[in-house]
Amino acid sequence: MSSPPVDQQTNVYRKMLTAVISSICMGTGFDSIEKEALASLVELIQCYLSELSVICKNYCELAGRSEPLIADIILAFIDMGINFSCFEDYIKNAKYPSLPPIIVQQPPKQPNMLTTGVKQPLPSHIPLYLPEFPVPHAYIRTPTHRQPIIDYESVREKAAIQKKDVERALTKFLAKTAPTTHNLFDTEETNIFPLIASQPNYPPYLSALLPQDQIFDQEDLEYDPKAEAIEHKKSREKKNEAVKIEKVEEELESVKSEENNSSNNFIDNPYLAATKLPNTEGMDVTSC
Amino acid sequence: MTYNEVINITQNIQVRKQTKNLMKTMKTERTGDNCPHQIVSLTGISFERKSIIGFVELTVVPVRDNLRQIKLNAKQCRIYRVVLNEEYEAHFQYFDPFLDVCQSDTETRSLDEFSRYHLNASLKVDPDNNAGTALRVGIEFSLEQPQGGIHFVVPQKEGTYTERGVHLFTYGHQNSTRLWFPCVDSFAETCTWKLEFTVDEEMTAVSNGDLMEVVYTPDMRRKTFHYTLNVPTCAPNISLAVGPFEIYVDPYMHEVTHFCLPGLLPILKVTSRYMHEAFEFYEETLSNRYPYTCYKQVFVDETDEDYRSYATMSIFSVNLLHSAVIIDQVYESRRVMSQAIAEQFFGCFISMQNWSDMWLNKGISQYLCGLYCKKSFGNNNYRGLIQSTLLEVVQYEEKFGGIVLDPSQPPAPLPVGTNTPQSDPNKVLQEEKFYFSIRNLHTMSPMYINALHKKSMLVMRMLEHRIGQELLLQVFNKQLSLAVNAAHQKIGSGLWGHMLISTNVFTKAIFTVTGKDMAVFIDQWVRTGGHAKFHLTSVFNRKRNTIELEIRQDATTQLGIRKYVGPLLVTLQELDGTFKHMLQIENTVVKSDITCHSKSRRNKKKKIPLCTGEEVDMDLSAMDDSPVLWIRLDPEMTLLRSVVIEQPDYQWQYQLRHERDVTAQIEAIVALERYPTPSTRMALTDTIENEQCYYEVRCRAAQCLTKVANAMVANWAGPPAMLAIFRKFFGSFAAPHIIKQNNFTNFQHYYLQKIIPLAMSGLRNAHGICPPEVIRFLLDLFKYNDNSKNRYSDNYYRATLVEALGRTVTPVVSVQQGAPITAENLSADTKAILEEITRLLNLEKVLPSYKYSVSVTCLKAIRKLQKFGHLPSRSTIFKSYSAYGHFIDIRLSALECMVDFVRADGKMEDLHYLLDLLENDPDPGLQHKLAGMLIENPPFRRGHKDKFDLPDLVERIWTNINCMFSHDTRLRCDMVDLYYTLYGGKRPYCLPLPELEGILCLDRHRADAASMNKSRPSTSVFHSYKSPIPNVNTIKPKVESPQKDLGSGMVIEEQVDMMNEDVIMTEEKIIKEEPLDLHVEPSEMMLPKQEYYSDNSVSLPGMGLSGPVGFEPGMFNKEGDSKQKKDDPSKLKKKKKDKKKHKHKHKHKHEHKHGKEKKDKDPNKARLKEETLSSVSSTPSPVGMNLTSENM
C-alpha cells in the first residue's frame, strides 16, 4: 500500500478517510502519495464532509425532523455550490477498489481483579442500584500472609534458634578472620572447632570489668535497690505527713537542698584542691 | 641485686664530739622511744626505668649515751649516703641472710635443716629481736627494678600514662616496708611521718596521713604531694600508690576518698556506695570515733592480695570493682572493704607489740567485720561463715598440726588438772612437727598464716561467748580510747605504748573491764595449738526412759588434736521440746545418762515445740520408741572442735527438716550422704523446694542429692533427680521444658538456678555415665537462655552451665589404642558439648563477660575433655592463655589446667614453664596462687617414683628457697611448702647421699669451672651443680635450655648497663679503678675476698665459723641474681679456685669487698674496729657496689 499508515492514535474515522483518499488516488492513477499530501487531503475531505453534514443537519432541523433525508443532502450540496448531477457520472464511470469493511478493534479486556475474600452484600438501607462494596481487603484489612504462630513455645524456640545462628555465624566469621587459631586436635587439615587465639590486651582488667556481652540501661548499671527503697519510703511518708506539717517539711527541704548545694559546691577534700604553684619555700621542700 | 636486709650505721663520734671518744651505737630497743619521727621523700619515680630515688630521714633519740650502732632494715635499696645531722657521713654495712639461707651448709637438701637456718636468718633481721640529744640520720637511696615490696604496672602500649593506666603501689608480706625505703621495719616502732612524693603532673600519689598540699615543681611538669601522719605509726603500715587515678570523694563522708584507674569511675561509684555504712557500724559498735582524719581506698591492678590495709588507706585489687548488674561479686567486695576498714582500727591505728600478737589485731578486725557482715548479709550467712571457717581450721590442723596463735610465751602450767604434764610436751612436739619454724613471721607458711588468721577470728568469737559481746566490745573500746589518748601525746609522754596491743595487755584489759581472768582461756586456746575432737554415740534406755550418751575423745594423739577438759553443751530435741544439758568433760571418755522429759507418745497428735519457740507438726512415723528427735553437740560453736555424731538416718532427716539452725541443717546434709534411702531423698528434695529454707542449705542439699541419687541409681526408674524441681521453679508456664526468661531479682532463686544444673551434671546412670537426658537438658538451658529482660548479668549463670557441661564428661568408653583422636570420631554428645564450649569461648573474644567468667570455665571444661580422652591432651592453649597480659582469672584458670596437665601427661619442659612463671612472672599475686595450685595438685606424689623426681628439680626449688626469693617472703615460704609437698622434711630420695657425692664433686667442679670460663655467666644454668648424675649429663641441660638462658642473659645485660652508670656516677671516688671486665665474671671476682682476708674474715653472727666456704652477703647483687641459679653456694668451692687467679688483678676490689664482708660476717668484731671502712650500695649491681663503696 502506498498510503503510509497515519498516526496510529487517530481515530477510526480518520483512518477510514485516509483509506478512502488512498483508493481515490489509486483509482486516479497515482502510485504513491506523500504522507503530508495525504494528510492534507484527508484534512480537506474531513472539512468538506463536516460542512456538508452541518448544513444537512440544519436543513433537517429546519424542517422539524431529526433524521436527514436525501433532499436535505441535495439542498446542502446546492448550498455549498456544488453541481450535484456530476456525481452520478463519477459513480458510474470511475472504478475504484472497494474498501474492506472497518473492523473496530475490541479494546483489550481488563484482567479481572484478584478477588480475595468475599464481597460484603449491601445492607438493606442502601438501594440495590448503588455499586456494590469493593473487596474487603481494600477497605477493611489485607491478609497478605498467614497468621504467625504466637504460642509461647515456638516463639521461644525461634528466638533461641535465631540467637544461636547469629552467634554461630559471628564466631565462625571471627574464627576465619582471626590471625591465629588454636586447634584442639592434632590433625592439621580440618579444624572443625577452631578456637580464636587470645591476644593479650593491655590493660587486661578494663575489658573484664566493663563487660560488653550484654547491654544494660544506664539505670540498671547504677541501680541501687536500697536507695530506691528509702526513696519510696520517704515519698510515702511525705504523702502521709504532707497535710500535717507541710511547712516544716518545706523548711527541711530547703535546708536539705541548701546542704546539698553547699556540699556539692565545696567538698573539703584535699584531693580536689588546686595544685599550688611553687614558691621559694616549696622549692626548698622539694629539693630536699 | 643486693638485698640488704640490715644496715648497720656505724658512726665515728670522735669527729663530732671530742669529749666522748666512744663510738655510739644505737640499739633499737622496743621499750625505748627512740625514733619519734621519720621523713620519707621519694623524688625520682620513673615508670620507664621502674626506679625510684629517695631520701629518708629518721630522727632518733638515743636512750643510752653509748650509741654505737643503728640498725635499720632496708632491702634491695641501693644506698648512696648516710648522713648524720646533715653534717657527718656515716659508714654503713649490709647484710641479708636470705640471700643464702643455709650459708655454710651447702649440702643439705632437707627441710628440717632448712627450717632451722631459715629461722636464724629471720631472727637476725627481725628488728624486734635485736634490741638525750636528737640525732637525725639521713639516708639517700635508690631502687631500680625492685623485685618486691613495690610493684610497677607498666603495660606495654602506646599512649600517655593515663591511657595506659600506668601505676605503682607498695605491697608486701607482713612487715616488708624495708623493701622500698630504709626504716625500722617493726610493728612496735611507731613514729610520726612526713611523706613527700614527687610525681608526674598527671599522676596522683596516695599515701598515709593527711595530704597537706600539692605543689608544682619549679619546672611545672611534676607535682609534689606532701603528707603528714601525726598519729604514731609503725613502718609496716606505711604505703604508697601512684597512678593516673580518678578521684571520687565519697558523697556521704567527705573525709573518705576513693581512687581507681582511668575508665573505672562508674563502677567505683557503685562498688563503694555502701562503704559509709561500715564506718557508721564500726563507730557505733565500738562507740569510738574513727581514729584517723581521713581514709583512702585505692584500687590497683596486679595486687598480690585482695586488700591490704595501711594507716589511713587501703590498697585493693581492681578486680573487686563491679557494676550494679553483678550479683556474686558484691558480697565478696563488701566483705573485703569492710574488713579493710576494721583493720584501720585494729591493725593500723592499734599496732602490735610483737608479730606474735598478730592474732589479736587479725582476730578483732575479722570479728568486727563478721558482725558487720551479720548485719548486712544476715545471721544465717554469718553462722555459715563461722562453720566453714571452723571446718577449714580443723582441716588444716589435722593435716599439718596445731596452730599456736601466740608462740612467744609458753602456756603457764595449769595449777590443777591432770593433763598439764601431757600438754606441755605435746605442745613442744607439735611445734616440732611443722616443716617450718613458727617462731618468725618470715618463716611461716602462707597456708599456716591463713589458717592462723581464721583461727584467731574463731578464738575472738569464743571470747565473745565467754564474756559476752557487750563486755568484749567494751574491751575493744578501752583499747581504742587509750590509744586515741596516747596518739595525741608527744613521744616523751611515754604513752605511745598504748597504741600497741599484745596478748598480755589484752588479757589484762579483759580483767579490768569484766573482772574475769581469762588467763586460762588464753593459755588453752592462744598459747596452745590444736583443737578438740568429739565422738558422740547414744543409746535409748526404754526401761529407765533415759538416753545414754557417750562422748569420746579418741584421737588426742593425732596431729592437730588435743584433749579438751571443760564444759560442753549437748542439745536434745525431744518430742516435748528442746533441752540443753551442760556436761563436764573430764576424761577422754565421758558417759552420761540423761533422763528424757517426754514419754514416748508419738501416737498423740500434738505440735512439737522447737528451740526457737515455734511449734510444728511432724510426721513421726519414721521414729522408733525413743522420744529424742535429734542430738546436737556444742551447737553454738563455742569451742574449736570437730564433732562426729552417730545417730540413725531418720534423726538426721528430722534435723534437716525441722531444726532451725542452718549449721545443724548443713551438718545433717553432710551426714545424710551416707544414707542413700528414699526417705533421705525425700527429705533432701523437700529441703530444696522449701522456700523458707536458707538458700545455702538448699544448694548444699542439691549437691548432696546428686550423691544420694547416684548411690540409688540401681533401683530408680524415674526422671533424673532435680529435673522436676528445676522445671517447677524455672520452667515457663506454657512449656515447662523451656526455661523462663532470666529474672534474678530473687537471689535465692538465682543461686538455686545456678546450683541445680551443676548438681544434676554430677548424676550418673548405672553405666557410670551421665544420663543423656541430663546432657540434653543442659544443652537446652544454653539454647533457651534469654537474659534480655533481666536487670542482672547472667555471666555467672552461664559460667556455671559451662562448668556443668564439663562435669557431665566421663572417661571415654572405647579407645582404639594408639589411634589419634580426631573430630570425626567424637560421640554426638561430646561434639555438642565441644561446639557449645568453642562457640562461647570464641564469643568472649569480642563480647567479654564480667571478669571473663565464661572463658574461665570453658578452659577447665576443655581440660576435662582432654583428661578423659575425648581430646588429645595438649598444653598449647593453656600456655597461651596463661601468658602475661591476659586477665588474671583467665591466667589462673589456664594455669590450673596446666598444673593438672603436668601431673597427668606433662613433660619436664611443661613443669619448667610453670616454674619459670613462679620465678619470673611480673604479677606477684599470680606467683603465689600458682604456688598454691602446685601444692594442691603436685606434679608427683611424695615417695612415688616419677619422671619428674629428678635432682634437677630439687636443685631448682632449693635454689629458690635458699637464695632467689630473698625479696619475697611469701613466695619463699610458698616454695618451702612446695618442697615439702614433693619431698617431705628429709633429704629427697632422688639425691644420692652426700658422702657419695663428695667423690664426684672434684670432677664436676673441674668441669664446671671449665665451662664457666668459656661461657658468660649468664649462659650457665642452675642445675649443673649438685646433680649426682655423671658429668656429661649435668652439663648438657645447660646447653639445652637456651630459652631461659637467653632470657636471663638479656636481663643481665641491662643490669650491667646500670652498673656502669653507677660506676660513672661515683667515679671520682674510685679514681684509678676501671670497671675492667668486671661484669664478665663477676662471681669469680667476688670470691677471692674470702681467702685474701682470711685472717679477718669472720662468720656471720651466730652462725659459727664456717670455714673458707662461707658466703658473702654482698655477692649476690643484681648481676648475681640473674644467674643465682648458677651461683648456688655449692659452687663456691670451684669459685675459690678461680678467685685465686683473679686475686691480684682485682686487689682493690677485694679490699672493699673484704671490708664489707668482714662486717657482715661479724658485727661484733666490726664494732671494735672503728676504722673499718665499709660501705656499699645495697645495689643490685655487685660491681658498682664494690667500686663505689670505698669512700662513702
mmCIF file of N, CA and C in Angstrom, chain B residues 17 60 140 276 441 557 643 646 738 769 826 950 992:
data_model
loop_
_atom_site.group_PDB
_atom_site.id
_atom_site.type_symbol
_atom_site.label_atom_id
_atom_site.label_comp_id
_atom_site.label_asym_id
_atom_site.label_seq_id
_atom_site.Cartn_x
_atom_site.Cartn_y
_atom_site.Cartn_z
ATOM 1 N N LYS B 17 82.181 14.778 118.517
ATOM 2 C CA LYS B 17 82.267 15.214 119.904
ATOM 3 C C LYS B 17 83.612 14.806 120.487
ATOM 4 N N VAL B 60 66.253 10.236 115.650
ATOM 5 C CA VAL B 60 66.464 9.190 116.640
ATOM 6 C C VAL B 60 66.809 9.837 117.964
ATOM 7 N N GLU B 140 70.284 8.581 101.673
ATOM 8 C CA GLU B 140 69.910 8.722 100.274
ATOM 9 C C GLU B 140 69.974 7.337 99.648
ATOM 10 N N HIS B 276 30.156 3.759 103.555
ATOM 11 C CA HIS B 276 29.945 4.616 104.726
ATOM 12 C C HIS B 276 29.186 3.852 105.813
ATOM 13 N N LEU B 441 57.710 -14.484 111.662
ATOM 14 C CA LEU B 441 56.726 -14.185 110.632
ATOM 15 C C LEU B 441 57.239 -14.504 109.244
ATOM 16 N N THR B 557 45.940 -38.087 120.278
ATOM 17 C CA THR B 557 47.357 -38.146 119.914
ATOM 18 C C THR B 557 47.580 -37.791 118.454
ATOM 19 N N VAL B 643 33.284 -32.472 115.379
ATOM 20 C CA VAL B 643 32.326 -33.326 116.079
ATOM 21 C C VAL B 643 31.870 -34.435 115.142
ATOM 22 N N GLU B 646 26.957 -39.865 115.963
ATOM 23 C CA GLU B 646 26.330 -41.013 115.327
ATOM 24 C C GLU B 646 24.876 -41.062 115.742
ATOM 25 N N ILE B 738 10.962 -25.486 78.555
ATOM 26 C CA ILE B 738 11.719 -24.294 78.173
ATOM 27 C C ILE B 738 11.844 -23.407 79.403
ATOM 28 N N ILE B 769 27.889 -43.285 83.364
ATOM 29 C CA ILE B 769 27.964 -42.095 82.512
ATOM 30 C C ILE B 769 26.784 -41.188 82.813
ATOM 31 N N LEU B 826 34.324 -38.307 67.368
ATOM 32 C CA LEU B 826 33.784 -37.954 68.684
ATOM 33 C C LEU B 826 32.341 -38.442 68.768
ATOM 34 N N LEU B 950 63.564 -35.672 89.855
ATOM 35 C CA LEU B 950 64.955 -35.635 89.442
ATOM 36 C C LEU B 950 65.726 -34.640 90.305
ATOM 37 N N PRO B 992 71.578 -38.536 95.769
ATOM 38 C CA PRO B 992 72.428 -39.549 96.391
ATOM 39 C C PRO B 992 72.922 -39.031 97.737
#
